[in-house]
JSON list of C-alpha atoms in Angstrom, two decimals:
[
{"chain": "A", "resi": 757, "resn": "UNK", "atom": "CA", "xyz": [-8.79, 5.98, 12.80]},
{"chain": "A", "resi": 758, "resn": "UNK", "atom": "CA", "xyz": [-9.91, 4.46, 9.30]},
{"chain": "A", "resi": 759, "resn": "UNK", "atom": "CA", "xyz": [-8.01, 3.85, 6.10]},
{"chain": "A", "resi": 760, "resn": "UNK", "atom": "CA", "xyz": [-9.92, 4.00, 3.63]},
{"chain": "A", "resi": 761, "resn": "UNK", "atom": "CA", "xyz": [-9.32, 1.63, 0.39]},
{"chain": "A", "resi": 762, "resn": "UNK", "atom": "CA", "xyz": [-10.34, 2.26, -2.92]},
{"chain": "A", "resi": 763, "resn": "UNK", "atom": "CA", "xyz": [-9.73, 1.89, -6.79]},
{"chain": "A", "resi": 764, "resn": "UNK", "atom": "CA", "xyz": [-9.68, -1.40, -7.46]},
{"chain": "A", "resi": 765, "resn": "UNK", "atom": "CA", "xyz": [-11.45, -3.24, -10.40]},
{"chain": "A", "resi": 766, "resn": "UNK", "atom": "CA", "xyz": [-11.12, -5.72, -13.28]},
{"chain": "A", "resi": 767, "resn": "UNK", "atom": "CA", "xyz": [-8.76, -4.92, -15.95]},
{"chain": "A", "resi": 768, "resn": "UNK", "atom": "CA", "xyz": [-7.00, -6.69, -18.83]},
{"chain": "A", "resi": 769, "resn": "UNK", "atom": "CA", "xyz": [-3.35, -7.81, -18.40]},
{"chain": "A", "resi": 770, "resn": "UNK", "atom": "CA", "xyz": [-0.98, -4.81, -19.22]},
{"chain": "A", "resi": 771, "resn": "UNK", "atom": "CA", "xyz": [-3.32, -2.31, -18.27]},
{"chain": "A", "resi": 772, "resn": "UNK", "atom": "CA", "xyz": [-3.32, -0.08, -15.55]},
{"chain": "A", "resi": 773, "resn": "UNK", "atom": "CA", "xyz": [-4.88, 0.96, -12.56]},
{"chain": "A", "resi": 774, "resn": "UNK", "atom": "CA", "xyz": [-4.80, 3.73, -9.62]},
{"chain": "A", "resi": 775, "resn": "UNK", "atom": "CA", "xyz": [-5.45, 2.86, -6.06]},
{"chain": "A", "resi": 776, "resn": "UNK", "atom": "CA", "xyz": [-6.06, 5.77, -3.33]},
{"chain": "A", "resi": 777, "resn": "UNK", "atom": "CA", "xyz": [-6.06, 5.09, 0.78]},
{"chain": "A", "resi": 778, "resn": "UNK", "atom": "CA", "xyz": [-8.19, 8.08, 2.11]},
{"chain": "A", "resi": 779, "resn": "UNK", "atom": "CA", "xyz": [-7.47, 8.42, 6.13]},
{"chain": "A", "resi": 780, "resn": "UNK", "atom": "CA", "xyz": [-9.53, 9.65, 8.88]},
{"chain": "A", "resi": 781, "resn": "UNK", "atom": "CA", "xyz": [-9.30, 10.21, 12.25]},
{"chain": "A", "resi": 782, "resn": "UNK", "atom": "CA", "xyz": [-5.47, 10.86, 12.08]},
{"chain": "A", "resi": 783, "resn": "UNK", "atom": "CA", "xyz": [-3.06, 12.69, 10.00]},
{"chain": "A", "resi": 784, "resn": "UNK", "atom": "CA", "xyz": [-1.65, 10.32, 7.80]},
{"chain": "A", "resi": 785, "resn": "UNK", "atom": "CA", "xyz": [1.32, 12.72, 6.82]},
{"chain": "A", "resi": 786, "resn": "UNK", "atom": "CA", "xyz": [2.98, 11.70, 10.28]},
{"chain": "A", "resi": 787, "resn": "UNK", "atom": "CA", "xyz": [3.49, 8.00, 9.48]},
{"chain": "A", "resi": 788, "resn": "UNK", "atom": "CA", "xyz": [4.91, 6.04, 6.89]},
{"chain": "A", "resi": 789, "resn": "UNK", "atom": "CA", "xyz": [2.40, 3.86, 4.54]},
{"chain": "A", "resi": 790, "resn": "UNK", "atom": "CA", "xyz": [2.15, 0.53, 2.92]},
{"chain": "A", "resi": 791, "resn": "UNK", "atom": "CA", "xyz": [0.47, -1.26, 0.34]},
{"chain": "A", "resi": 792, "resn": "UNK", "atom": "CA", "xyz": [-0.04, -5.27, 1.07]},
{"chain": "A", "resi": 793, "resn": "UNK", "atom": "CA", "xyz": [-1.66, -7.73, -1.24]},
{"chain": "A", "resi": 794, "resn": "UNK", "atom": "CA", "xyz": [-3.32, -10.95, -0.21]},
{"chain": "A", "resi": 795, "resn": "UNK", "atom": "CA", "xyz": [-3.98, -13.22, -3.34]},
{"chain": "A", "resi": 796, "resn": "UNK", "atom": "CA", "xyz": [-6.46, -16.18, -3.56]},
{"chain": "A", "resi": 797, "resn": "UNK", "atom": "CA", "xyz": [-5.02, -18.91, -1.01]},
{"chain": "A", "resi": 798, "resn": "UNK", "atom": "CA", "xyz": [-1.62, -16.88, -0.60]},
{"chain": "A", "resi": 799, "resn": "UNK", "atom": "CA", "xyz": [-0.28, -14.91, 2.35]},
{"chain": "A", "resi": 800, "resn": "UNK", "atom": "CA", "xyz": [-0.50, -11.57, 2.56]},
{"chain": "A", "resi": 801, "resn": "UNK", "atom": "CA", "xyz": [2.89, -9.77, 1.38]},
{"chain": "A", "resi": 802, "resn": "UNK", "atom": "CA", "xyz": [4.04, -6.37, 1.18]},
{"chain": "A", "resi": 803, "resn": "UNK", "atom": "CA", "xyz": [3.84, -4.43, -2.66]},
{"chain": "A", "resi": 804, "resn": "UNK", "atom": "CA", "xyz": [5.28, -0.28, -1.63]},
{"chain": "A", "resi": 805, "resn": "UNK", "atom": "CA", "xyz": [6.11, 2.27, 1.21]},
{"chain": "A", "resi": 806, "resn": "UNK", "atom": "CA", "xyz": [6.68, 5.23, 1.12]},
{"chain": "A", "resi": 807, "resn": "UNK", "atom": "CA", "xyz": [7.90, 7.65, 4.05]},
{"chain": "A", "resi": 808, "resn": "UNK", "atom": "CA", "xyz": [5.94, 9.93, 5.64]},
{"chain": "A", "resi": 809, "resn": "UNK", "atom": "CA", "xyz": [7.49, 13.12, 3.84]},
{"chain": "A", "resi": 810, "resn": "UNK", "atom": "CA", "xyz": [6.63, 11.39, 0.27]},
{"chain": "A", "resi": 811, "resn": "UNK", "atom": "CA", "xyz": [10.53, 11.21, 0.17]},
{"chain": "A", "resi": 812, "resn": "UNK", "atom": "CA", "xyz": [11.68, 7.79, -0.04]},
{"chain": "A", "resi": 813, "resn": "UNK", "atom": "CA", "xyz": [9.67, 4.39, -1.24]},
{"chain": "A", "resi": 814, "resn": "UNK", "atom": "CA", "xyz": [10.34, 0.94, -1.23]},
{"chain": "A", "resi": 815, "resn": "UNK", "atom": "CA", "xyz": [9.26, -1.67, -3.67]},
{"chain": "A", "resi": 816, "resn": "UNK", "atom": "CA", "xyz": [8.75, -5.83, -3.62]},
{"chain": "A", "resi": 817, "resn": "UNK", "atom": "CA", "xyz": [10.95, -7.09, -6.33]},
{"chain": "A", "resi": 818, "resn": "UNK", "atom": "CA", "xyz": [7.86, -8.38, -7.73]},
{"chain": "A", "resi": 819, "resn": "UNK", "atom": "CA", "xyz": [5.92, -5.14, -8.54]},
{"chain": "A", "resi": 820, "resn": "UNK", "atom": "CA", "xyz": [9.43, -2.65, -9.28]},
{"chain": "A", "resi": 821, "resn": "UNK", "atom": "CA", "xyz": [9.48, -0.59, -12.10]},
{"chain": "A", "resi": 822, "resn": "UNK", "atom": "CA", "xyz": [5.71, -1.01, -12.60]},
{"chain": "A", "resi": 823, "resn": "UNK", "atom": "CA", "xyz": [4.05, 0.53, -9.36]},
{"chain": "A", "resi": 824, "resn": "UNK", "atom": "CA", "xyz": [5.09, 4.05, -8.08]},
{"chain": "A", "resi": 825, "resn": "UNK", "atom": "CA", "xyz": [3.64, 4.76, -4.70]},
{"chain": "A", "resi": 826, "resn": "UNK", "atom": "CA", "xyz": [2.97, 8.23, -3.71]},
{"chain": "A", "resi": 827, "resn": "UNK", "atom": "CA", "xyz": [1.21, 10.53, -1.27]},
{"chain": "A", "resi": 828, "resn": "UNK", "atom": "CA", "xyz": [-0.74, 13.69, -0.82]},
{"chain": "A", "resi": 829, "resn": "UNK", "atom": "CA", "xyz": [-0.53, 14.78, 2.65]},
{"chain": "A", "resi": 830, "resn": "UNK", "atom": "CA", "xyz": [-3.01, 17.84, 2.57]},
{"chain": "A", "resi": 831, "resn": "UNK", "atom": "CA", "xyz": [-5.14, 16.02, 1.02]},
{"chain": "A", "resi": 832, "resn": "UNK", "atom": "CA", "xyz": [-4.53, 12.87, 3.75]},
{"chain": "A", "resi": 833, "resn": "UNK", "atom": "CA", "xyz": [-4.47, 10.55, 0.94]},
{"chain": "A", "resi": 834, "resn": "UNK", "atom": "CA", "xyz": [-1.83, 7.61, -0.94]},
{"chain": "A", "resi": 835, "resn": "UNK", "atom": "CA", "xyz": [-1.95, 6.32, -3.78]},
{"chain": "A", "resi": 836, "resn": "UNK", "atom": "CA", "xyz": [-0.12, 3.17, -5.48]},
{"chain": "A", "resi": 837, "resn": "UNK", "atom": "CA", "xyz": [-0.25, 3.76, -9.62]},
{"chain": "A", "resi": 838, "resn": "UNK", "atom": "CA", "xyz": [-0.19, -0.06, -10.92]},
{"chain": "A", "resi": 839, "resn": "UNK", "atom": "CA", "xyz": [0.95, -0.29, -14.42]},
{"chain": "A", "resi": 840, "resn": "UNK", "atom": "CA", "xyz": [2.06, -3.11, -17.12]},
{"chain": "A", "resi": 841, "resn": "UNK", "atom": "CA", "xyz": [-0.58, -5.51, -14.63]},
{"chain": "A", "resi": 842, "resn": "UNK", "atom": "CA", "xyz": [-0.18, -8.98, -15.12]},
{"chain": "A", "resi": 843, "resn": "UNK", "atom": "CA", "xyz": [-2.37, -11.86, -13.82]},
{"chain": "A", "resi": 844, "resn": "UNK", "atom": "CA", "xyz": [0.07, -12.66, -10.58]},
{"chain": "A", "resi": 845, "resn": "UNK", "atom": "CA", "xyz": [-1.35, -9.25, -9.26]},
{"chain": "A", "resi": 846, "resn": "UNK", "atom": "CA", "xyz": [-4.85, -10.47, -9.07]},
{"chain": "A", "resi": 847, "resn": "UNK", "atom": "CA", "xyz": [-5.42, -9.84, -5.13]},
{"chain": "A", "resi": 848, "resn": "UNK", "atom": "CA", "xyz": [-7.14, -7.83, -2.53]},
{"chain": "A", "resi": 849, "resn": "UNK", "atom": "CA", "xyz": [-4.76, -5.11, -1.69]},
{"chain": "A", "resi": 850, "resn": "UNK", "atom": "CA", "xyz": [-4.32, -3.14, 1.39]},
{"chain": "A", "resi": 851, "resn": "UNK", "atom": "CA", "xyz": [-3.48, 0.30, 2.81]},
{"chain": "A", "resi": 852, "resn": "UNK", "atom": "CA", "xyz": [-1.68, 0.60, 6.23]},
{"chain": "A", "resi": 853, "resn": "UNK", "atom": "CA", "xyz": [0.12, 2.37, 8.95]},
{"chain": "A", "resi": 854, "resn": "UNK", "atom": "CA", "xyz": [2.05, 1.95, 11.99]},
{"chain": "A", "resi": 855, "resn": "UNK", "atom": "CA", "xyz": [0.87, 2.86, 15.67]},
{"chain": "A", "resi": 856, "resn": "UNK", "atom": "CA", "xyz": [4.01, 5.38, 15.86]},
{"chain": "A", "resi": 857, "resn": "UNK", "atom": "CA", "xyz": [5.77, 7.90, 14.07]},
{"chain": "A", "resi": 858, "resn": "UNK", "atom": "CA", "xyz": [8.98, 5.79, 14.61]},
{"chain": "A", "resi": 859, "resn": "UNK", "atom": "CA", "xyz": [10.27, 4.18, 11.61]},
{"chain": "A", "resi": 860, "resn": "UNK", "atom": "CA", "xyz": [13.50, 2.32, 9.93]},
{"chain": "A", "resi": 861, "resn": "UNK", "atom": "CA", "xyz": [13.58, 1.00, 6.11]},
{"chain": "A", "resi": 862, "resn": "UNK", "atom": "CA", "xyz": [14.26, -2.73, 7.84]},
{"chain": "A", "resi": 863, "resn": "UNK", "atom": "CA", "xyz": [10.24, -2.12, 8.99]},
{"chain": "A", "resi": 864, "resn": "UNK", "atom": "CA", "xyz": [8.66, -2.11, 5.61]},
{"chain": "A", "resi": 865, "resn": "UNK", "atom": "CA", "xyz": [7.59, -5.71, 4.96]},
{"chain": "A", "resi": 866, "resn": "UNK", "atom": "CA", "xyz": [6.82, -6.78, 7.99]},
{"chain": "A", "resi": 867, "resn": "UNK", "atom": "CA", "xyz": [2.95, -6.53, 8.84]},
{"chain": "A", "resi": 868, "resn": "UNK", "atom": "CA", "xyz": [3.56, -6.91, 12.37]},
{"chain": "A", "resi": 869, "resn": "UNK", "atom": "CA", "xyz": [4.99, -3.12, 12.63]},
{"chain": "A", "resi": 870, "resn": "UNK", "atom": "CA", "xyz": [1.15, -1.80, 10.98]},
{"chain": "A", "resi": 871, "resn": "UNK", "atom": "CA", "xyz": [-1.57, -1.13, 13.25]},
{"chain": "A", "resi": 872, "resn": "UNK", "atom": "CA", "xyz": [-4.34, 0.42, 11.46]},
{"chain": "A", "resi": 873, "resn": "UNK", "atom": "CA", "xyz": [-5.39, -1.27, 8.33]},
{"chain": "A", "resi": 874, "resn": "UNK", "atom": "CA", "xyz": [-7.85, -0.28, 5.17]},
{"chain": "A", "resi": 875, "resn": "UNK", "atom": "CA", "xyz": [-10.91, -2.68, 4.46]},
{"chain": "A", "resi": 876, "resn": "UNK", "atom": "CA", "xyz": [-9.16, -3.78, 1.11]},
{"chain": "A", "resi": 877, "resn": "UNK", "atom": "CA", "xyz": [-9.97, -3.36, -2.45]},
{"chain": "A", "resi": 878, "resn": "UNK", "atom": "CA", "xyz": [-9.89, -5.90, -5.04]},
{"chain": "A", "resi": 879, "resn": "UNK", "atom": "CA", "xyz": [-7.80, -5.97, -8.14]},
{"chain": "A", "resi": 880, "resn": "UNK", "atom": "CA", "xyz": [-8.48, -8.35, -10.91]},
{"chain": "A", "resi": 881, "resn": "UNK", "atom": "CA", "xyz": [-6.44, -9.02, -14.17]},
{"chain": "A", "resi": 882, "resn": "UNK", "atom": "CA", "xyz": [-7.18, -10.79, -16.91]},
{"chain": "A", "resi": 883, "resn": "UNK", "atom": "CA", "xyz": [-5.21, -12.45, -19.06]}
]
């Protein structure tokens, strides 16, 4: 199983940038999937979920109302849409999903509940 990261890049504060998690080796449309950020000499911390149907998401407080998470299951493929960036979202950010298809809302931003992760991409903003 690999997650596949990608999308990242340097961009100017308020701009905007799409980030895709291409999976292989399993069918990504039976899990729920996360986004996690790890910034410079921070823990990493949970940014978006979103169900396994595409149906329901959850947001850190931090990143609602300017990230939308969403998924393309025939395509095996989620995205997290990153708008209005600021320089506190300058941080390696992370696709991942649990072991099972067994999952509650109280799961979400926990890392301990993920067992396959993507490599990461970077996101940069400049202020």
């Amino acid at each position: 199983v690999q997650l596949q990261a990608s999308g990242g890049g340097l961009v100017q504060a308020g701009g905007s940038l799409r980030l895709s998690c291409k999976g292989s080796g399993r069918t990504l449309g039976y899990y729920a999937l996360a986004w996690f950020r790890r910034a410079p000499g921070k823990q990493r911390e949970f940014v978006s979920g979103i169900t396994r149907s595409g149906s329901g998401t959850h947001y850190a407080d931090s990143v609602k109302g300017r990230f939308t998470v969403s998924r393309d299951n025939a395509e095996n493929t989620a995205y997290l849409q990153m708008d209005s960036l600021k320089s506190e979202d300058t941080a390696i950010y992370y696709c991942a999903t649990p072991a099972e298809r067994f999952w509650t809302p109280t799961m979400w931003e926990h890392d301990d509940h993920y067992h396959y992760w993507g490599q990461g991409t970077q996101v940069t903003v400049s202020s």
